[in-house]
Amino acid sequence: MSIDKVKGKFVLEYHLYNQFYRKSIFAVLILGILTALIFLFSSFYFENFIVEQTHLIAEQMLDDKEEPANVQKFYSILFY
C-alpha cells in the first residue's frame, strides 16, 4: 500500500515538473530568439555609423592630422 502511494506521488511530481520545465525551456528559447533578433537588427541600424567611423579613421591616418582617440584606435584594430 505504501509503495503505491510513493509511486503515485512520484508520477504526480514527474508530470508537474515535466510541464514546468517544458514551459520554462520554451520561455528561454523564445527569449533567446528575441534577443538574437534584437541584436541582428540593431547591428543593421548601427552599420552605417561604424562604416563612417572607419572611413574617418582611415582619412585621419592617411593625412596624419592628429593622434587618434581611444575609440578610433579600437575601431581601427577591430576592422583592420
PDB file of C-alpha atoms in Angstrom:
ATOM      1  CA  MET A   1       0.000   0.000   0.000  1.00  0.00           C
ATOM      2  CA  SER A   2       2.741   2.487   0.853  1.00  0.00           C
ATOM      3  CA  ILE A   3       4.606   1.627  -2.363  1.00  0.00           C
ATOM      4  CA  ASP A   4       1.516   2.552  -4.361  1.00  0.00           C
ATOM      5  CA  LYS A   5       1.334   5.920  -2.555  1.00  0.00           C
ATOM      6  CA  VAL A   6       5.015   6.627  -3.209  1.00  0.00           C
ATOM      7  CA  LYS A   7       4.621   5.583  -6.820  1.00  0.00           C
ATOM      8  CA  GLY A   8       1.546   7.799  -7.210  1.00  0.00           C
ATOM      9  CA  LYS A   9       3.324  10.802  -5.678  1.00  0.00           C
ATOM     10  CA  PHE A  10       6.352  10.186  -7.872  1.00  0.00           C
ATOM     11  CA  VAL A  11       4.205  10.085 -11.023  1.00  0.00           C
ATOM     12  CA  LEU A  12       2.333  13.229  -9.939  1.00  0.00           C
ATOM     13  CA  GLU A  13       5.556  15.133  -9.266  1.00  0.00           C
ATOM     14  CA  TYR A  14       7.038  13.891 -12.534  1.00  0.00           C
ATOM     15  CA  HIS A  15       4.110  15.279 -14.535  1.00  0.00           C
ATOM     16  CA  LEU A  16       4.151  18.550 -12.592  1.00  0.00           C
ATOM     17  CA  TYR A  17       7.878  19.155 -13.124  1.00  0.00           C
ATOM     18  CA  ASN A  18       7.708  17.904 -16.707  1.00  0.00           C
ATOM     19  CA  GLN A  19       5.119  20.561 -17.561  1.00  0.00           C
ATOM     20  CA  PHE A  20       7.007  23.232 -15.597  1.00  0.00           C
ATOM     21  CA  TYR A  21      10.334  22.501 -17.296  1.00  0.00           C
ATOM     22  CA  ARG A  22       8.699  22.374 -20.698  1.00  0.00           C
ATOM     23  CA  LYS A  23       7.232  25.840 -20.132  1.00  0.00           C
ATOM     24  CA  SER A  24      10.475  27.273 -18.778  1.00  0.00           C
ATOM     25  CA  ILE A  25      12.591  25.812 -21.600  1.00  0.00           C
ATOM     26  CA  PHE A  26      10.106  27.162 -24.142  1.00  0.00           C
ATOM     27  CA  ALA A  27      10.258  30.605 -22.480  1.00  0.00           C
ATOM     28  CA  VAL A  28      14.075  30.595 -22.547  1.00  0.00           C
ATOM     29  CA  LEU A  29      14.020  29.565 -26.207  1.00  0.00           C
ATOM     30  CA  ILE A  30      11.645  32.402 -27.129  1.00  0.00           C
ATOM     31  CA  LEU A  31      13.681  34.893 -25.092  1.00  0.00           C
ATOM     32  CA  GLY A  32      16.890  33.777 -26.816  1.00  0.00           C
ATOM     33  CA  ILE A  33      15.366  34.111 -30.272  1.00  0.00           C
ATOM     34  CA  LEU A  34      14.040  37.589 -29.458  1.00  0.00           C
ATOM     35  CA  THR A  35      17.439  38.661 -28.116  1.00  0.00           C
ATOM     36  CA  ALA A  36      19.184  37.375 -31.242  1.00  0.00           C
ATOM     37  CA  LEU A  37      16.742  39.248 -33.480  1.00  0.00           C
ATOM     38  CA  ILE A  38      17.170  42.463 -31.489  1.00  0.00           C
ATOM     39  CA  PHE A  39      20.960  42.276 -31.799  1.00  0.00           C
ATOM     40  CA  LEU A  40      20.717  41.439 -35.503  1.00  0.00           C
ATOM     41  CA  PHE A  41      18.501  44.411 -36.328  1.00  0.00           C
ATOM     42  CA  SER A  42      20.485  46.765 -34.090  1.00  0.00           C
ATOM     43  CA  SER A  43      23.661  45.767 -35.949  1.00  0.00           C
ATOM     44  CA  PHE A  44      21.969  46.737 -39.222  1.00  0.00           C
ATOM     45  CA  TYR A  45      20.939  50.034 -37.635  1.00  0.00           C
ATOM     46  CA  PHE A  46      24.487  50.865 -36.463  1.00  0.00           C
ATOM     47  CA  GLU A  47      26.198  49.577 -39.612  1.00  0.00           C
ATOM     48  CA  ASN A  48      26.282  52.991 -41.287  1.00  0.00           C
ATOM     49  CA  PHE A  49      27.734  54.613 -38.165  1.00  0.00           C
ATOM     50  CA  ILE A  50      30.534  52.056 -37.900  1.00  0.00           C
ATOM     51  CA  VAL A  51      31.390  52.397 -41.600  1.00  0.00           C
ATOM     52  CA  GLU A  52      31.512  56.197 -41.298  1.00  0.00           C
ATOM     53  CA  GLN A  53      33.783  55.957 -38.271  1.00  0.00           C
ATOM     54  CA  THR A  54      36.183  53.625 -40.054  1.00  0.00           C
ATOM     55  CA  HIS A  55      36.331  55.965 -43.053  1.00  0.00           C
ATOM     56  CA  LEU A  56      37.073  58.923 -40.781  1.00  0.00           C
ATOM     57  CA  ILE A  57      39.813  56.971 -39.040  1.00  0.00           C
ATOM     58  CA  ALA A  58      41.319  55.959 -42.375  1.00  0.00           C
ATOM     59  CA  GLU A  59      41.309  59.566 -43.586  1.00  0.00           C
ATOM     60  CA  GLN A  60      42.967  60.770 -40.399  1.00  0.00           C
ATOM     61  CA  MET A  61      45.609  58.063 -40.617  1.00  0.00           C
ATOM     62  CA  LEU A  62      46.365  58.995 -44.231  1.00  0.00           C
ATOM     63  CA  ASP A  63      46.514  62.729 -43.516  1.00  0.00           C
ATOM     64  CA  ASP A  64      48.492  62.296 -40.257  1.00  0.00           C
ATOM     65  CA  LYS A  65      46.450  65.105 -38.733  1.00  0.00           C
ATOM     66  CA  GLU A  66      46.420  64.128 -35.108  1.00  0.00           C
ATOM     67  CA  GLU A  67      46.762  61.201 -32.776  1.00  0.00           C
ATOM     68  CA  PRO A  68      43.586  59.072 -32.960  1.00  0.00           C
ATOM     69  CA  ALA A  69      41.418  58.807 -29.870  1.00  0.00           C
ATOM     70  CA  ASN A  70      40.969  55.546 -27.987  1.00  0.00           C
ATOM     71  CA  VAL A  71      37.650  54.829 -29.695  1.00  0.00           C
ATOM     72  CA  GLN A  72      39.221  55.418 -33.088  1.00  0.00           C
ATOM     73  CA  LYS A  73      42.106  53.105 -32.217  1.00  0.00           C
ATOM     74  CA  PHE A  74      39.591  50.474 -31.172  1.00  0.00           C
ATOM     75  CA  TYR A  75      37.705  50.756 -34.468  1.00  0.00           C
ATOM     76  CA  SER A  76      40.921  50.663 -36.491  1.00  0.00           C
ATOM     77  CA  ILE A  77      42.047  47.497 -34.694  1.00  0.00           C
ATOM     78  CA  LEU A  78      38.597  45.925 -34.906  1.00  0.00           C
ATOM     79  CA  PHE A  79      38.139  46.436 -38.647  1.00  0.00           C
ATOM     80  CA  TYR A  80      41.724  46.047 -39.833  1.00  0.00           C
TER      81      TYR A  80
END
